[in-house]
Coordinates of C-alpha atoms (C1' of nucleotides) in Angstrom, one line a residue:
Chain K
M1 CA 79.6 21.2 19.9
N2 CA 76.0 20.2 18.9
N3 CA 74.6 16.8 18.8
Q4 CA 74.4 16.5 15.0
D5 CA 78.0 17.5 14.6
L6 CA 79.1 14.9 17.0
L7 CA 77.1 12.1 15.4
A8 CA 78.6 13.0 12.1
T9 CA 82.1 12.3 13.5
L10 CA 81.3 8.7 14.4
N11 CA 81.2 5.6 12.2
D12 CA 77.9 3.8 11.5
E13 CA 78.4 1.3 14.2
Q14 CA 79.5 3.8 16.8
R15 CA 76.5 5.9 15.9
A16 CA 74.2 2.9 16.2
A17 CA 75.5 2.3 19.7
V18 CA 75.2 6.1 20.6
C19 CA 71.7 6.4 19.4
S20 CA 70.4 3.0 20.6
Q21 CA 67.2 3.5 22.6
G22 CA 64.4 1.6 24.3
T23 CA 66.4 -1.4 25.4
H24 CA 69.6 -2.3 27.3
L25 CA 72.6 -2.2 25.1
L26 CA 75.8 -4.2 25.0
V27 CA 78.6 -2.7 23.0
I28 CA 81.3 -5.0 22.1
A29 CA 84.4 -2.9 21.7
G30 CA 87.6 -4.6 20.5
P31 CA 90.9 -2.8 20.9
G32 CA 91.2 0.5 19.4
T33 CA 87.5 0.8 18.2
G34 CA 86.6 3.9 20.1
K35 CA 85.1 2.7 23.2
T36 CA 85.6 5.8 25.3
R37 CA 84.5 7.9 22.3
V38 CA 81.1 5.9 22.2
L39 CA 80.6 6.2 25.9
V40 CA 81.3 9.9 25.9
S41 CA 79.2 10.5 22.8
R42 CA 76.3 8.5 24.2
I43 CA 76.1 10.4 27.4
F44 CA 76.3 13.7 25.4
H45 CA 73.6 12.4 23.1
L46 CA 71.3 11.3 25.9
L47 CA 71.7 14.7 27.5
N48 CA 70.9 16.4 24.3
E49 CA 67.8 14.3 23.8
G50 CA 66.6 15.7 27.0
T51 CA 67.7 13.3 29.7
R52 CA 68.6 15.2 32.9
P53 CA 72.2 14.8 34.2
E54 CA 70.7 13.3 37.5
G55 CA 69.1 10.6 35.3
I56 CA 72.4 9.3 34.1
L57 CA 75.1 7.4 35.9
A58 CA 78.3 6.3 34.3
V59 CA 80.5 3.9 36.2
T60 CA 84.1 3.0 35.5
F61 CA 86.7 0.9 37.3
T62 CA 89.3 3.4 37.9
N63 CA 89.2 7.2 38.8
K64 CA 91.6 7.7 36.0
A65 CA 88.9 6.5 33.5
A66 CA 86.2 8.5 35.2
S67 CA 88.3 11.6 35.0
E68 CA 89.0 11.1 31.3
I69 CA 85.3 10.8 30.6
K70 CA 84.5 13.8 32.6
E71 CA 87.2 15.9 30.9
R72 CA 86.0 14.9 27.5
L73 CA 82.5 15.7 28.4
S74 CA 83.4 19.2 29.6
R75 CA 85.3 19.8 26.6
L76 CA 82.1 19.1 24.5
G77 CA 80.8 22.2 26.3
L78 CA 78.6 20.7 28.9
D79 CA 78.1 22.7 32.1
R80 CA 76.3 20.1 34.2
L81 CA 77.6 16.7 34.2
P82 CA 76.1 13.5 35.3
F83 CA 77.7 11.4 38.0
V84 CA 80.7 9.7 36.4
G85 CA 82.8 7.8 38.8
T86 CA 83.9 4.4 39.9
F87 CA 81.5 1.8 41.2
H88 CA 83.0 2.3 44.6
S89 CA 82.7 6.2 44.6
W90 CA 79.0 5.9 43.5
A91 CA 78.4 3.3 46.1
Y92 CA 80.0 5.5 48.7
S93 CA 77.7 8.5 47.8
L94 CA 74.7 6.1 48.2
V95 CA 75.9 5.0 51.6
L96 CA 76.5 8.5 52.7
N97 CA 73.0 9.6 51.7
S98 CA 71.5 6.8 53.7
T99 CA 73.4 7.2 57.0
K100 CA 74.0 9.9 59.6
K101 CA 77.5 8.8 60.4
R102 CA 80.3 9.0 57.8
P103 CA 81.5 5.5 57.0
Y104 CA 85.2 4.7 57.3
V105 CA 86.5 2.8 54.4
M106 CA 89.8 1.1 55.1
G107 CA 92.7 1.5 52.7
E108 CA 94.7 -1.6 51.5
D109 CA 97.2 -1.7 54.2
E110 CA 94.7 -1.2 56.9
Q111 CA 92.6 -4.1 55.5
R112 CA 95.8 -6.3 55.5
Q113 CA 96.4 -5.5 59.1
L114 CA 92.9 -6.3 60.0
L115 CA 93.0 -9.6 58.2
R116 CA 96.0 -10.5 60.1
E117 CA 94.2 -9.7 63.4
A118 CA 91.3 -11.8 62.0
L119 CA 93.6 -14.7 61.4
E120 CA 94.9 -14.5 64.9
A121 CA 91.5 -14.2 66.3
A122 CA 90.4 -17.3 64.3
G123 CA 93.2 -19.2 65.9
I124 CA 94.8 -19.8 62.5
K125 CA 98.6 -20.2 63.0
G126 CA 101.5 -20.3 60.7
R127 CA 101.3 -19.4 57.1
D128 CA 98.0 -18.4 55.7
K129 CA 98.2 -20.5 52.5
G130 CA 96.3 -17.8 50.4
L131 CA 93.4 -17.8 52.8
K132 CA 93.3 -14.0 52.7
D133 CA 93.1 -14.0 49.0
R134 CA 90.4 -16.6 49.0
L135 CA 88.4 -14.6 51.4
L136 CA 88.8 -11.5 49.2
L137 CA 87.7 -13.4 46.2
L138 CA 84.8 -14.9 48.1
K139 CA 83.6 -11.5 49.0
Q140 CA 83.3 -10.7 45.3
Q141 CA 80.3 -12.9 45.2
Y142 CA 76.7 -11.8 45.9
K143 CA 75.7 -13.5 49.0
P144 CA 78.6 -15.9 49.1
K145 CA 77.9 -19.4 50.4
I146 CA 80.2 -19.2 53.3
D147 CA 78.7 -22.2 55.0
E148 CA 80.1 -24.4 52.4
A149 CA 83.5 -22.9 52.7
E150 CA 86.0 -25.2 54.5
G151 CA 86.8 -24.7 58.2
E152 CA 89.6 -22.3 58.1
L153 CA 88.1 -19.9 55.5
L154 CA 84.8 -19.9 57.4
A155 CA 86.6 -19.1 60.6
L156 CA 88.5 -16.4 59.1
W157 CA 85.4 -14.9 57.3
E158 CA 83.6 -14.8 60.6
S159 CA 86.3 -13.3 62.7
Y160 CA 87.1 -10.7 59.9
H161 CA 83.5 -9.6 59.8
A162 CA 83.2 -9.6 63.5
L163 CA 86.1 -7.3 63.7
L164 CA 84.7 -5.0 60.9
S165 CA 81.5 -4.4 62.8
E166 CA 83.4 -4.1 66.2
Y167 CA 85.5 -1.4 64.8
D168 CA 82.7 0.1 62.7
V169 CA 84.7 0.2 59.5
M170 CA 84.1 -1.0 55.9
D171 CA 86.3 -2.5 53.3
Y172 CA 85.9 -1.6 49.6
D173 CA 83.6 -4.5 48.9
D174 CA 81.4 -3.6 51.8
L175 CA 80.5 -0.4 49.8
I176 CA 79.2 -2.5 46.8
I177 CA 77.3 -4.7 49.3
R178 CA 75.7 -1.8 51.0
A179 CA 74.9 -0.3 47.6
V180 CA 73.1 -3.4 46.6
E181 CA 71.1 -3.3 49.8
I182 CA 70.2 0.4 49.3
V183 CA 69.1 -0.3 45.7
E184 CA 67.1 -3.3 46.8
K185 CA 65.3 -1.2 49.3
N186 CA 64.8 2.1 47.5
G187 CA 65.1 1.2 43.9
S188 CA 66.8 3.3 41.4
G189 CA 63.9 4.9 39.6
Y190 CA 65.7 8.2 39.4
L191 CA 68.2 6.8 37.0
S192 CA 67.1 6.5 33.4
Y193 CA 70.4 5.3 32.0
V194 CA 73.3 3.6 33.5
L195 CA 76.5 3.2 31.5
V196 CA 79.2 0.7 32.6
D197 CA 82.7 0.9 31.2
E198 CA 85.0 -2.2 30.9
F199 CA 82.1 -4.5 31.5
Q200 CA 84.4 -7.5 31.3
D201 CA 85.9 -6.5 34.5
V202 CA 82.9 -6.7 36.7
S203 CA 82.8 -9.1 39.6
Q204 CA 79.8 -11.2 40.4
L205 CA 78.8 -8.7 43.1
Q206 CA 79.0 -5.8 40.7
F207 CA 77.1 -7.8 38.1
H208 CA 74.4 -8.2 40.6
L209 CA 74.3 -4.6 41.3
V210 CA 74.0 -3.8 37.6
R211 CA 71.2 -6.4 37.2
L212 CA 69.4 -4.6 40.1
L213 CA 69.7 -1.3 38.4
A214 CA 68.4 -2.8 35.2
R215 CA 65.0 -3.2 36.8
S216 CA 64.3 0.5 36.4
S217 CA 67.1 1.8 34.2
L218 CA 68.4 1.1 30.7
I219 CA 71.9 -0.3 31.0
T220 CA 74.7 0.3 28.5
A221 CA 77.5 -2.2 29.0
I222 CA 80.7 -1.6 26.9
G223 CA 83.5 -4.0 27.0
D224 CA 85.5 -6.7 25.3
A225 CA 85.4 -10.3 26.7
N226 CA 88.8 -11.0 25.0
Q227 CA 90.4 -8.4 27.3
A228 CA 89.1 -9.8 30.6
I229 CA 92.4 -10.1 32.6
Y230 CA 91.3 -9.7 36.1
G231 CA 89.9 -13.1 37.1
F232 CA 92.1 -13.0 40.3
R233 CA 90.0 -10.2 41.6
G234 CA 86.7 -11.8 40.8
A235 CA 86.0 -10.6 37.2
S236 CA 85.0 -13.0 34.4
P237 CA 84.3 -12.6 30.7
R238 CA 81.2 -14.6 31.3
F239 CA 79.4 -11.6 32.6
M240 CA 79.3 -10.1 29.1
E241 CA 77.4 -13.2 28.0
R242 CA 75.2 -13.2 31.0
F243 CA 74.4 -9.5 30.5
R244 CA 72.9 -10.4 27.2
N245 CA 71.1 -13.5 28.3
E246 CA 69.7 -12.4 31.7
L247 CA 68.6 -8.7 31.5
G248 CA 65.8 -9.2 29.0
P249 CA 65.9 -7.6 25.6
V250 CA 69.5 -6.3 24.9
E251 CA 70.6 -4.7 21.7
T252 CA 74.1 -5.7 20.7
V253 CA 76.4 -3.5 18.7
R254 CA 79.8 -4.8 17.7
L255 CA 82.3 -2.2 16.8
S256 CA 84.5 -3.5 14.0
K257 CA 86.4 -0.6 12.8
A258 CA 89.8 -0.5 14.6
Y259 CA 91.8 2.6 14.6
R260 CA 94.8 1.5 16.5
C261 CA 96.4 -1.6 15.2
P262 CA 97.4 -2.5 11.8
Q263 CA 95.6 -5.4 10.1
R264 CA 98.4 -7.8 10.5
I265 CA 98.5 -7.4 14.2
L266 CA 94.7 -7.7 14.5
D267 CA 94.8 -10.9 12.4
A268 CA 97.5 -12.4 14.6
A269 CA 95.7 -11.5 17.7
S270 CA 92.4 -12.8 16.7
S271 CA 93.7 -15.9 15.2
F272 CA 95.5 -16.5 18.5
I273 CA 92.4 -16.1 20.5
G274 CA 90.7 -18.4 18.0
E275 CA 87.9 -16.0 17.1
D276 CA 87.1 -14.1 14.0
S277 CA 86.9 -10.9 15.7
G278 CA 85.8 -9.2 12.4
L279 CA 88.0 -6.3 13.2
V280 CA 88.9 -4.2 10.3
S281 CA 92.0 -2.0 10.5
Q282 CA 91.7 1.6 9.4
K283 CA 95.5 1.7 9.2
G284 CA 96.3 -0.7 6.5
T285 CA 98.3 -4.0 6.7
G286 CA 101.4 -2.7 8.6
E287 CA 104.7 -4.1 9.1
G288 CA 105.5 -7.7 10.0
I289 CA 105.7 -8.6 13.7
V290 CA 109.3 -9.2 14.7
Y291 CA 110.2 -12.2 16.8
K292 CA 113.5 -13.0 18.3
C293 CA 114.7 -15.5 20.9
F294 CA 117.8 -14.9 23.0
E295 CA 120.1 -16.9 25.2
N296 CA 119.2 -15.1 28.4
E297 CA 117.3 -12.3 29.7
E298 CA 120.3 -9.9 29.7
R299 CA 120.9 -10.3 26.0
E300 CA 117.2 -10.0 25.4
A301 CA 117.2 -6.7 27.3
A302 CA 120.3 -5.5 25.6
W303 CA 118.9 -6.1 22.1
I304 CA 115.7 -4.3 23.0
A305 CA 117.7 -1.3 24.2
G306 CA 119.8 -1.4 21.0
Q307 CA 116.6 -1.4 18.8
I308 CA 115.2 1.5 20.7
D309 CA 118.3 3.3 20.3
R310 CA 118.3 2.7 16.6
L311 CA 114.6 3.6 16.2
V312 CA 114.8 6.9 18.0
G313 CA 117.8 7.8 16.0
G314 CA 120.4 7.4 18.7
T315 CA 120.7 9.0 22.0
S316 CA 124.2 8.0 22.7
F317 CA 127.3 9.2 20.8
E318 CA 128.0 5.8 19.3
S319 CA 124.7 5.2 17.7
L320 CA 124.5 8.8 16.4
N321 CA 127.0 7.7 13.7
A322 CA 125.5 4.4 13.2
A323 CA 122.1 5.9 13.0
T324 CA 122.4 7.0 9.4
G325 CA 121.5 3.7 8.2
A326 CA 118.1 3.7 10.1
A327 CA 115.4 2.8 7.6
D328 CA 112.6 4.2 9.8
A329 CA 111.4 7.6 10.4
Q330 CA 112.7 9.2 13.5
R331 CA 110.9 8.3 16.6
S332 CA 110.4 9.7 19.9
L333 CA 111.2 7.8 23.0
S334 CA 107.6 8.3 24.3
D335 CA 106.4 6.3 21.3
V336 CA 108.0 3.2 22.8
C337 CA 106.6 0.8 25.4
I338 CA 108.1 -2.3 26.8
L339 CA 105.7 -4.8 28.2
Y340 CA 106.3 -7.8 30.5
R341 CA 104.3 -10.4 32.5
A342 CA 105.5 -9.6 36.0
R343 CA 107.4 -6.7 37.5
F344 CA 110.5 -8.5 38.4
M345 CA 111.2 -8.8 34.7
S346 CA 111.8 -5.1 34.4
E347 CA 115.2 -5.4 36.2
P348 CA 117.3 -6.5 33.3
L349 CA 115.6 -4.0 31.1
V350 CA 116.3 -1.2 33.5
S351 CA 120.0 -2.1 33.5
A352 CA 120.1 -2.3 29.8
L353 CA 118.3 1.0 29.3
L354 CA 120.6 2.7 31.8
R355 CA 123.7 1.3 30.1
Q356 CA 122.4 2.5 26.8
G357 CA 121.5 6.0 28.2
I358 CA 117.9 5.7 27.3
P359 CA 115.6 7.4 29.6
F360 CA 112.5 5.5 30.8
H361 CA 109.7 5.7 33.3
T362 CA 107.3 3.0 34.9
P363 CA 103.9 3.5 36.5
F364 CA 105.4 1.8 39.4
R365 CA 102.7 1.1 41.8
Q366 CA 104.2 3.3 44.5
R367 CA 104.6 0.7 47.1
R368 CA 101.9 2.5 49.0
K369 CA 104.3 4.7 50.7
V370 CA 101.7 6.6 52.3
S371 CA 103.9 8.5 54.7
R372 CA 103.4 7.4 58.3
L373 CA 102.7 10.9 59.3
F374 CA 99.7 11.3 57.0
F375 CA 98.5 7.9 57.9
A376 CA 98.6 9.0 61.6
I377 CA 97.0 12.3 61.0
R378 CA 94.1 10.6 59.2
H379 CA 93.5 8.3 62.1
L380 CA 93.9 11.1 64.7
A381 CA 91.3 13.1 62.7
A382 CA 88.9 10.1 62.6
L383 CA 89.2 9.9 66.3
L384 CA 88.6 13.6 66.6
E385 CA 85.5 13.1 64.7
G386 CA 84.4 10.7 67.5
R387 CA 84.7 7.4 65.8
T388 CA 85.1 4.1 67.6
E389 CA 88.4 4.2 69.2
D390 CA 89.8 0.8 69.1
F391 CA 90.5 0.6 65.4
H392 CA 92.2 3.9 64.9
I393 CA 94.3 3.6 68.1
K394 CA 95.4 0.1 66.9
M395 CA 96.2 1.6 63.5
L396 CA 98.3 4.3 65.1
G397 CA 100.2 1.6 67.0
I398 CA 100.5 3.8 70.1
K399 CA 99.0 3.7 73.6
K400 CA 95.6 5.2 74.1
K401 CA 96.9 7.8 76.5
E402 CA 99.4 9.0 73.8
A403 CA 96.7 9.0 71.2
V404 CA 94.5 11.2 73.5
F405 CA 97.4 13.5 74.0
L406 CA 97.9 13.8 70.2
I407 CA 94.3 14.3 69.5
N408 CA 94.2 17.1 71.9
Q409 CA 97.2 18.7 70.2
L410 CA 95.6 18.2 66.8
K411 CA 92.5 19.8 68.0
E412 CA 94.3 22.7 69.3
A413 CA 96.3 23.1 66.0
I414 CA 93.0 23.1 64.2
E415 CA 91.4 25.5 66.4
Q416 CA 94.3 27.9 66.0
G417 CA 94.7 27.2 62.4
S418 CA 98.4 26.9 62.7
L419 CA 101.0 24.1 63.1
Q420 CA 102.8 24.5 66.5
D421 CA 106.4 23.4 66.8
E422 CA 105.5 21.6 70.0
F423 CA 102.9 19.4 68.2
L424 CA 105.4 18.5 65.5
K425 CA 107.9 17.5 68.2
Q426 CA 105.3 15.4 69.9
L427 CA 104.3 13.7 66.7
E428 CA 107.9 12.9 65.9
A429 CA 108.6 11.6 69.4
R430 CA 105.5 9.5 69.9
L431 CA 105.1 8.1 66.4
N432 CA 108.8 7.6 66.1
I433 CA 109.2 9.5 62.7
S434 CA 110.9 12.5 61.4
V435 CA 109.0 15.1 59.5
G436 CA 110.6 16.8 56.6
D437 CA 109.9 20.3 55.2
Q438 CA 107.7 19.1 52.4
E439 CA 105.6 17.1 54.8
K440 CA 105.5 20.0 57.2
Q441 CA 104.1 22.1 54.4
K442 CA 101.5 19.5 53.5
L443 CA 100.5 19.0 57.1
R444 CA 99.8 22.7 57.4
E445 CA 97.4 22.4 54.4
I446 CA 95.7 19.4 55.9
I447 CA 95.2 21.3 59.1
G448 CA 93.7 24.2 57.1
L449 CA 91.3 21.7 55.4
L450 CA 90.4 20.0 58.7
R451 CA 89.5 23.4 60.0
S452 CA 87.2 23.9 57.0
K453 CA 85.5 20.7 57.8
A454 CA 85.9 19.2 54.4
P455 CA 85.1 15.5 54.3
L456 CA 88.0 13.3 55.5
S457 CA 87.9 11.3 52.3
L458 CA 88.6 14.3 50.3
I459 CA 91.4 15.6 52.5
F460 CA 93.3 12.4 52.6
K461 CA 92.6 11.4 49.1
E462 CA 95.6 9.6 48.0
E463 CA 97.5 11.1 45.1
Q464 CA 97.6 8.8 42.1
D465 CA 100.8 7.9 40.6
E466 CA 100.0 9.0 37.1
L467 CA 102.3 8.4 34.3
D468 CA 103.2 11.5 32.3
F469 CA 103.4 10.5 28.8
S470 CA 104.7 13.8 27.6
V471 CA 108.0 13.0 29.2
E472 CA 110.6 12.0 26.6
A473 CA 111.0 8.5 27.9
V474 CA 110.4 4.9 27.2
T475 CA 107.5 3.4 29.1
L476 CA 108.1 0.1 31.0
M477 CA 105.0 -1.7 32.4
T478 CA 103.3 -4.8 33.1
L479 CA 100.8 -6.3 30.5
H480 CA 98.0 -5.6 33.0
A481 CA 98.9 -1.9 33.4
S482 CA 98.9 -1.6 29.6
K483 CA 95.2 -2.3 29.1
G484 CA 93.5 0.5 27.5
L485 CA 96.7 2.2 26.3
E486 CA 98.4 2.3 23.0
F487 CA 101.9 2.9 21.7
P488 CA 103.3 3.2 18.1
I489 CA 106.2 0.8 19.1
V490 CA 105.7 -2.0 21.4
F491 CA 108.2 -4.5 22.7
L492 CA 106.5 -7.6 24.3
C493 CA 109.3 -9.3 26.0
G494 CA 109.7 -12.4 28.2
L495 CA 107.5 -14.6 26.0
D496 CA 109.0 -17.7 27.7
Q497 CA 107.5 -21.1 28.8
D498 CA 105.9 -20.7 32.3
V499 CA 106.2 -17.0 32.0
L500 CA 103.7 -15.9 29.6
P501 CA 101.2 -18.5 30.2
W502 CA 102.3 -18.0 33.9
K503 CA 102.9 -21.3 35.6
D504 CA 99.7 -22.8 37.0
S505 CA 97.6 -19.9 36.0
D506 CA 94.3 -19.9 34.3
L507 CA 95.3 -20.6 30.7
D508 CA 92.4 -18.7 29.0
E509 CA 93.1 -15.6 31.0
E510 CA 96.8 -15.8 30.1
R511 CA 95.7 -15.9 26.5
R512 CA 93.6 -12.8 26.8
L513 CA 96.6 -11.1 28.5
F514 CA 98.7 -11.9 25.4
Y515 CA 95.9 -10.7 23.4
V516 CA 95.9 -7.4 25.2
G517 CA 99.6 -7.1 24.8
L518 CA 99.6 -7.7 21.1
T519 CA 96.9 -5.2 20.5
R520 CA 98.7 -2.3 22.3
S521 CA 100.8 -1.6 19.3
A522 CA 99.7 1.0 16.8
E523 CA 102.5 0.3 14.4
H524 CA 105.5 -1.8 15.3
L525 CA 105.4 -4.9 17.4
F526 CA 108.5 -6.8 18.6
L527 CA 108.2 -10.0 20.4
T528 CA 111.1 -11.6 22.3
S529 CA 111.7 -14.6 24.4
S530 CA 114.7 -16.2 26.2
K531 CA 116.1 -19.7 26.5
R532 CA 117.1 -19.1 30.1
R533 CA 115.8 -16.6 32.5
K534 CA 116.6 -15.7 36.1
I535 CA 113.5 -16.1 38.1
Y536 CA 113.9 -15.3 41.8
G537 CA 117.5 -15.9 41.7
R538 CA 117.2 -19.2 40.1
R539 CA 118.3 -19.9 36.6
V540 CA 115.4 -21.6 34.8
E541 CA 115.5 -23.1 31.5
T542 CA 112.5 -21.6 29.8
G543 CA 112.6 -21.2 26.1
P544 CA 109.9 -19.8 23.9
S545 CA 106.4 -19.8 25.0
A546 CA 103.9 -22.1 23.3
F547 CA 101.8 -19.1 22.7
L548 CA 104.2 -18.1 19.8
T549 CA 103.5 -21.2 17.8
K550 CA 99.9 -20.1 17.5
I551 CA 100.9 -16.9 15.7
N552 CA 103.9 -18.4 13.9
D553 CA 102.5 -17.6 10.6
Y554 CA 102.4 -14.0 11.4
L555 CA 105.9 -13.7 12.7
H556 CA 108.9 -12.3 10.9
K557 CA 111.8 -14.0 12.4
D558 CA 114.9 -11.9 12.9
Q559 CA 117.0 -12.3 9.8
Q560 CA 120.4 -12.6 11.4
K561 CA 119.8 -16.3 12.1
A562 CA 118.3 -17.0 8.6
N563 CA 121.4 -15.5 7.0
R564 CA 123.8 -17.8 8.9
K565 CA 122.0 -20.7 7.4
K566 CA 122.6 -23.1 10.2
P567 CA 120.1 -25.8 9.5
S568 CA 120.7 -27.5 12.8
L569 CA 119.8 -24.4 14.7
K570 CA 116.8 -23.7 12.6
K571 CA 115.5 -27.2 13.1
K572 CA 116.1 -27.0 16.7
Q573 CA 114.2 -23.7 16.8
K574 CA 111.4 -25.2 15.0
S575 CA 111.1 -28.3 17.2
L576 CA 110.6 -26.1 20.2
F577 CA 107.3 -24.9 18.8
Chain H
dC1 C1' 108.7 -6.0 73.8
dA2 C1' 112.2 -5.4 70.5
dC3 C1' 115.3 -7.8 67.8
dT4 C1' 117.1 -11.6 65.0
dA5 C1' 118.1 -15.7 62.6
dG6 C1' 116.2 -18.8 59.5
dA7 C1' 112.7 -20.6 56.6
dA8 C1' 109.5 -19.9 53.0
dA9 C1' 107.5 -17.8 49.3
dA10 C1' 107.6 -15.1 45.4
dT11 C1' 102.2 -12.9 39.4
dT12 C1' 98.9 -9.8 37.8
dT13 C1' 95.7 -4.8 40.6
dT14 C1' 91.7 -1.4 41.6
dT15 C1' 88.8 0.8 45.0
Chain A
dT1 C1' 117.7 -13.0 44.8
dT2 C1' 114.8 -10.4 47.8
dT3 C1' 111.1 -9.9 50.8
dT4 C1' 108.3 -11.4 54.4
dC5 C1' 106.8 -14.0 58.1
dT6 C1' 107.5 -16.9 62.4
dA7 C1' 109.4 -18.6 66.1
dG8 C1' 112.8 -18.0 69.3
dT9 C1' 116.2 -15.1 72.2
dG10 C1' 117.7 -11.2 75.2

DNA sequence: CACTAGAAAATTTTT
DNA sequence: TTTTCTAGTG
């Protein structure tokens, strides 16, 4: 594809964003306005206008987003791509270039373990009352004012960092901190353009890094402050404003044509957020938003399952007959998504779907079941690389003597390029695990890779638990996980008091979370709540969320209740709002 | 050191 | 309700 053809496929605003030059650029991209499209097209355009790939950096927050961009770029027929990756992977490559020794970046569980140790070293006993979380949040600051932190947090900070340097390991945030240092020292003159996706998700530390890069590169920030839902990990919608105010001249382009949601949903969503988003749907008015409240979460789930069954034309024998009256076009199960605030809420849904015989899948954050075997091999390999011993032996949870023994066996296996039964036996015995056939096969591959001296980070790259949307199944996920996705049919359930604005959470962020949920729907949107709900084994009187009142005008209440004409019930319902 | 009973807490998530 | 952590035994 050539550049002119590509530009011709964009709308005016998108084209303005893609072609912007001479200043920093802020693209405000509401739901379904073609954010990724603009990002990809702009990179393509810049390359076509003569910028070399090395002069462009595109950063995202997830590897998934990065691969999507890369894929779309290659589909446009580019042979040399610029660096497209996460903040962290870019930072890692910077660090790698500036040191002799390969840094060891801890995984989540390793960091947890180290924090535990740090707590102990700091003499903090008993429950940690969220100290760890506060430390992690503090670390999202550029040069955090730790002296002002109260005693325990300060003590934990110091003992944690003492351990990091003692063990010669880094955490993910250290990568960004090191990147800041490197850019401060060497500048980034080689970069002409830096594009940042999902800018509303940057932490203060990342914002600072971008600000540094802005000294010698033109920055393109794309995002939507209304979809900032990661405050608990240091992000803030404020950084969108600050980008505009603090980086010198910034051109702002607001994308207003929305290709996903029908107008009614956009109106409900923007009126809820209390902002005239100016989003214009390209899909017409759309159907009404259906809302229904239930007695308890089980009835709620059963109703949802029933609706899905009806919409997809019936999957069970019973509904096959009943389905003749279905008004809607036949739907596929993969068109349907059920969203909820917290994972525990999927339980009644799962039961109801099973009962109804409706297949479903969840992007279940695989409880980090990194098998103990590969975890161990990774640490043994690190030791074999000659890294500081203490950390890795500690992580292995075995005696040094045993570790040395296993290292030698691993060394031998690598040299011979084969997996000896004896080594397996020893691994099983000393690590107290059993190794299945599949793991054995994978272990052989790993040994082969280790032999080839490929970088450790590549060998032990954790597999992502991607959701396969081609599967004929309903998708169940949290509101957070749904950001960036869209489905023709969306059920947003559990809109209860203290559940959707989650109790004691930042109200504004909860609002944005609701906004995200509403705007996932490309056609039909169903909202449900419950009067009672089981939360952690406790029956709680919840009732409809106050959020629902704010979009009351846009709701199409389920007619069953209206037909029965029970004024008392109606009144009661109303008074709840 | 490994095990267990009992208490306390429990969103949301990426690298 | 279920998980997770601590303090206390054997």
